[in-house]
Amino acid sequence: MTSDKTYSVEEVRAGAPADAPEELVAWVTEQANLAKPDSIYWADGSDEEWDRLTTEMVEGGTFTRLNPEKRPNCFLARSLPSDVARVESRTFICCEKEEDAGPTNHWADPAEMRATLKEKFDGVMRGRTMYVVPFSMGPLGGPISQLGIEITDSAYVVVSMRIMTRMGAAALKLIGEGKPWVPALHSVGYPLRDADGTTREEVAWPCNDDKYITHFPETNEIISYGSGYGGNALLGKKCFALRIASTMARRDGWMAEHMLILRLTEEATGKQFHVTAAFPSACGKTNLAMLQPTIPGYKVSTVGDDIAWMRPGADGRLYAINPEAGFFGVAPGTSYHTNPMAMDTMKANSIFTNVALTDDGDVWWEGIDAPLPDHLIDWLGNDYTPADAADGKKAAHPNSRFTVPAEQCPIICEDWEAPAGVPIDAILFGGRRATNVPLVAEQYDPAHGVFIGASVASEVTAAATDVKAGSLRHDPFAMLPFCGYNMADYWGHWLEMQAKLGSKFPKIYQVNWFRKDEEGHFMWPGYGDNSRVLDWIVRRAGGEVEAIDGVTGRYPKIEDFNLDGLDIDEAKWNKLFEINPAAWAAELDDTEEYFTQFGDKLPAEITAELGKFRERIAAAQA
Ligand code: OXD
Ligand code: MN
C-alpha cells in the first residue's frame, strides 16, 4: 500500500498564483484529492514554461524536436493507433432529460455519469503532475469571450492549449476578478501507480482504451477521460467552444458555430465583406479560410478556421469572433499548392502530431510539396520507404495534425482579435458531395437557409475514428458531433435568431466544391478558384447580379460568373448545376426520414420547406 497525499485547501492556496479565487482553489483541491497527483502545477503560459515542458517531453519521448534550422521550436508527437481522432461514440451529453440531448447525441444521466467518472478519476493521476490551465476562448476580456480552467495530467495538452487558446496568467487574472469560468477536467487515464503501490512504466503516449468525453450543459462542466488527442483532450475546442457554448448561446441569445470566418476585401474600394462557412470535418475549411483568390480584385484575410461565436451587435447585425488562438489543421493534403498560407504559418513554434519524420528532422505527409523521400519514420515510429507506399501504407495518419499559432498566419486579419468581432454578410454551408449538389445555391428565404443547413450531408473523412469513411452521413450545420443539445431545438434557435435580426441576418448559401463527372474527376478546381463563388456572392449582396430560381435554391447566370482562365464551357457549367429530379426526390425522402427522428421538436418551418422543395422537384419533372 502507498499512502496517498491529501491536499488541504491551504496547501493548494499556498502553491497557487495570488489571482486564483477561493472557489477555484477549492475546486482544484477537490480534484487533487480525487485524482491524487504527486504535485500540482499552475500553468502561466510563459515562454519559460513552454521551453521547460517541451524539453521535458523531448527527454521523456513524447516529443521529437524537429530540426531547429528547418522548423525552429517545433515538435513531433506520435499518439497510439487507438488514440488518433475524436471518439464520437464515447462523447456524451449529460442533461436531466434525454430529449434535451436529442436523438443525434449520446445521452447519459448526469448523476450516473458523475458516479462513473468519480470512480475513473479516483487515483488517476498517481505518479503524475496535475496541471491547472487557465484559458480564455476569444480575446482576453472581450464581450463575446469566455473563460475556462482545464485540469489535465498531460503536458502535451498544456503546450497545445498554449497555442490553441489565450492560456495562462492573464486569463487567470480575469477569473480572479470574478468573471465566470467553465471547469474542464481531463485525464489521459494512465496512472503511474495504483492504490496498492504497483507501479506502471511511463510511455510516450499515455491513454486508456476506455474513453469518456462528457459534457454537463446544465452546469457548464466538461469531464474527459482516457484520450490525449485533439478535441478529446484540448477541452477549449470542441467540448467548450461548441458543445457547451452552443447551449450557453441558446440560453443567452447568441450562436456558437462550427464555422470558419474570413474577410474579403475589394481592393479597388477597400470594401470589406465577411463570410462564415460551415463544413463537416476535413472538407478543406482551413484551405477556404486562407484562400488565395485566383481572380483579381480581392484580398482574403483569415479570422478563424474552425469555430465562430456570433452575437447581434448594437446595429442589429451579426458579429463573429474566432474563440481560438491557433489552428489545429489536418496535415495530409496541405501543401504550397493547396494552402500556401497554412504552410507558412507552420514554419516555427508548432506541434505536429502523427505526421512522418524525415531523416533531416523535418515533417512529411501525403500531399505535401516534397516528393516521397527514400526513407522516413512513419507516424507509428517505424521505418518507411517507397515500398511501403507501394503497398498502400500511409506515412502520416490521415487525421494527422499541425497545431500552430494563428498570429503566425501571413494573412491573419489585422483585427482578428477585435473583441466585438466582425460583421457577417453571408453564411455558407458545404459538404463533400460527388453528385446532386450544385456549385452554389442561394437561399430563397431565411427558413430555406436553415433547411439548407439542416440537410447538409457529406462523404465521411478521417476526423472521427468511429464513423465509416466514404459513406454519406447527415451532418446538419456540420454540428452533428458538436451540438450540445437537441439538434431540432438548435434549428429552432437559428429560426429565432433570424426572426430577431430580420433582414440584417446574413443570407445563406449552399456550396459544393467536390462534384465529380462520370469519370470520377472533380468538376470544379476548388482552392483559390473558390474565390469566384465568393465574388458572385458579394455581387449578389451588392444587388449587381440576378439569380435564377432552381430546385435547390437560386443559381448564378453563367454570364455573371467569373470563369476567366478556367476550362469551363457552358456544357461543363450546366453539369456543375445539373439537377436530377429523381435523385433529388430520393434525397429528400432520405432527409425527411432523417428528420422524423426529431418528432414534435422539428420546427414547422422545416417541414414546410420540405413541402416547398417537393413542389420545386415536381415542377422540374413536369
Ligand atoms: C476538427 C474537426 O478537428 O472538425 O476541427 O474534426
Ligand atoms: Mn472542426
mmCIF file of N, CA and C and ligand atoms in Angstrom, residues 86 237-238 258 280-282 285 306 328 399 401 463-464 482, ligand 1:
data_model
loop_
_atom_site.group_PDB
_atom_site.id
_atom_site.type_symbol
_atom_site.label_atom_id
_atom_site.label_comp_id
_atom_site.label_asym_id
_atom_site.label_seq_id
_atom_site.Cartn_x
_atom_site.Cartn_y
_atom_site.Cartn_z
ATOM 1 N N ARG A 86 -11.135 12.136 -32.707
ATOM 2 C CA ARG A 86 -12.252 12.264 -31.779
ATOM 3 C C ARG A 86 -13.020 10.940 -31.712
ATOM 4 N N LYS A 237 -11.688 23.488 -27.268
ATOM 5 C CA LYS A 237 -12.091 23.488 -28.669
ATOM 6 C C LYS A 237 -13.514 22.948 -28.852
ATOM 7 N N LYS A 238 -13.629 21.669 -29.159
ATOM 8 C CA LYS A 238 -14.964 21.149 -29.472
ATOM 9 C C LYS A 238 -15.853 21.086 -28.224
ATOM 10 N N HIS A 258 -19.767 25.796 -35.883
ATOM 11 C CA HIS A 258 -18.590 25.110 -36.424
ATOM 12 C C HIS A 258 -18.252 25.757 -37.773
ATOM 13 N N PRO A 280 -18.477 19.976 -42.759
ATOM 14 C CA PRO A 280 -18.093 18.839 -41.905
ATOM 15 C C PRO A 280 -16.570 18.731 -41.825
ATOM 16 N N SER A 281 -16.082 17.982 -40.846
ATOM 17 C CA SER A 281 -14.646 17.874 -40.616
ATOM 18 C C SER A 281 -13.904 17.453 -41.881
ATOM 19 N N ALA A 282 -12.717 18.048 -42.040
ATOM 20 C CA ALA A 282 -11.802 17.671 -43.124
ATOM 21 C C ALA A 282 -12.411 17.846 -44.518
ATOM 22 N N LYS A 285 -11.790 23.248 -44.690
ATOM 23 C CA LYS A 285 -12.145 24.526 -44.064
ATOM 24 C C LYS A 285 -10.936 25.440 -43.909
ATOM 25 N N ASP A 306 -12.155 27.384 -37.823
ATOM 26 C CA ASP A 306 -12.957 26.241 -37.357
ATOM 27 C C ASP A 306 -14.232 26.621 -36.606
ATOM 28 N N PHE A 328 -5.750 23.935 -35.635
ATOM 29 C CA PHE A 328 -5.459 22.511 -35.433
ATOM 30 C C PHE A 328 -5.885 21.848 -36.729
ATOM 31 N N ASN A 399 -5.536 11.542 -40.327
ATOM 32 C CA ASN A 399 -6.025 12.628 -39.456
ATOM 33 C C ASN A 399 -4.868 13.267 -38.691
ATOM 34 N N ARG A 401 -2.112 16.019 -37.671
ATOM 35 C CA ARG A 401 -2.451 17.441 -37.497
ATOM 36 C C ARG A 401 -1.238 18.323 -37.293
ATOM 37 N N ALA A 463 -11.712 12.419 -39.570
ATOM 38 C CA ALA A 463 -11.593 13.190 -38.328
ATOM 39 C C ALA A 463 -12.232 12.501 -37.122
ATOM 40 N N ALA A 464 -13.048 11.511 -37.357
ATOM 41 C CA ALA A 464 -13.583 10.722 -36.236
ATOM 42 C C ALA A 464 -13.240 9.272 -36.510
ATOM 43 N N PHE A 482 -21.129 18.063 -32.545
ATOM 44 C CA PHE A 482 -20.720 19.206 -31.721
ATOM 45 C C PHE A 482 -21.864 19.984 -31.084
HETATM 46 C C1 OXD B 1 -11.766 19.345 -36.298
HETATM 47 C C2 OXD B 1 -12.955 18.569 -36.656
HETATM 48 O O1 OXD B 1 -10.793 18.772 -35.811
HETATM 49 O O2 OXD B 1 -13.927 19.173 -37.106
HETATM 50 O O3 OXD B 1 -11.807 20.562 -36.484
HETATM 51 O O4 OXD B 1 -12.949 17.349 -36.518
#
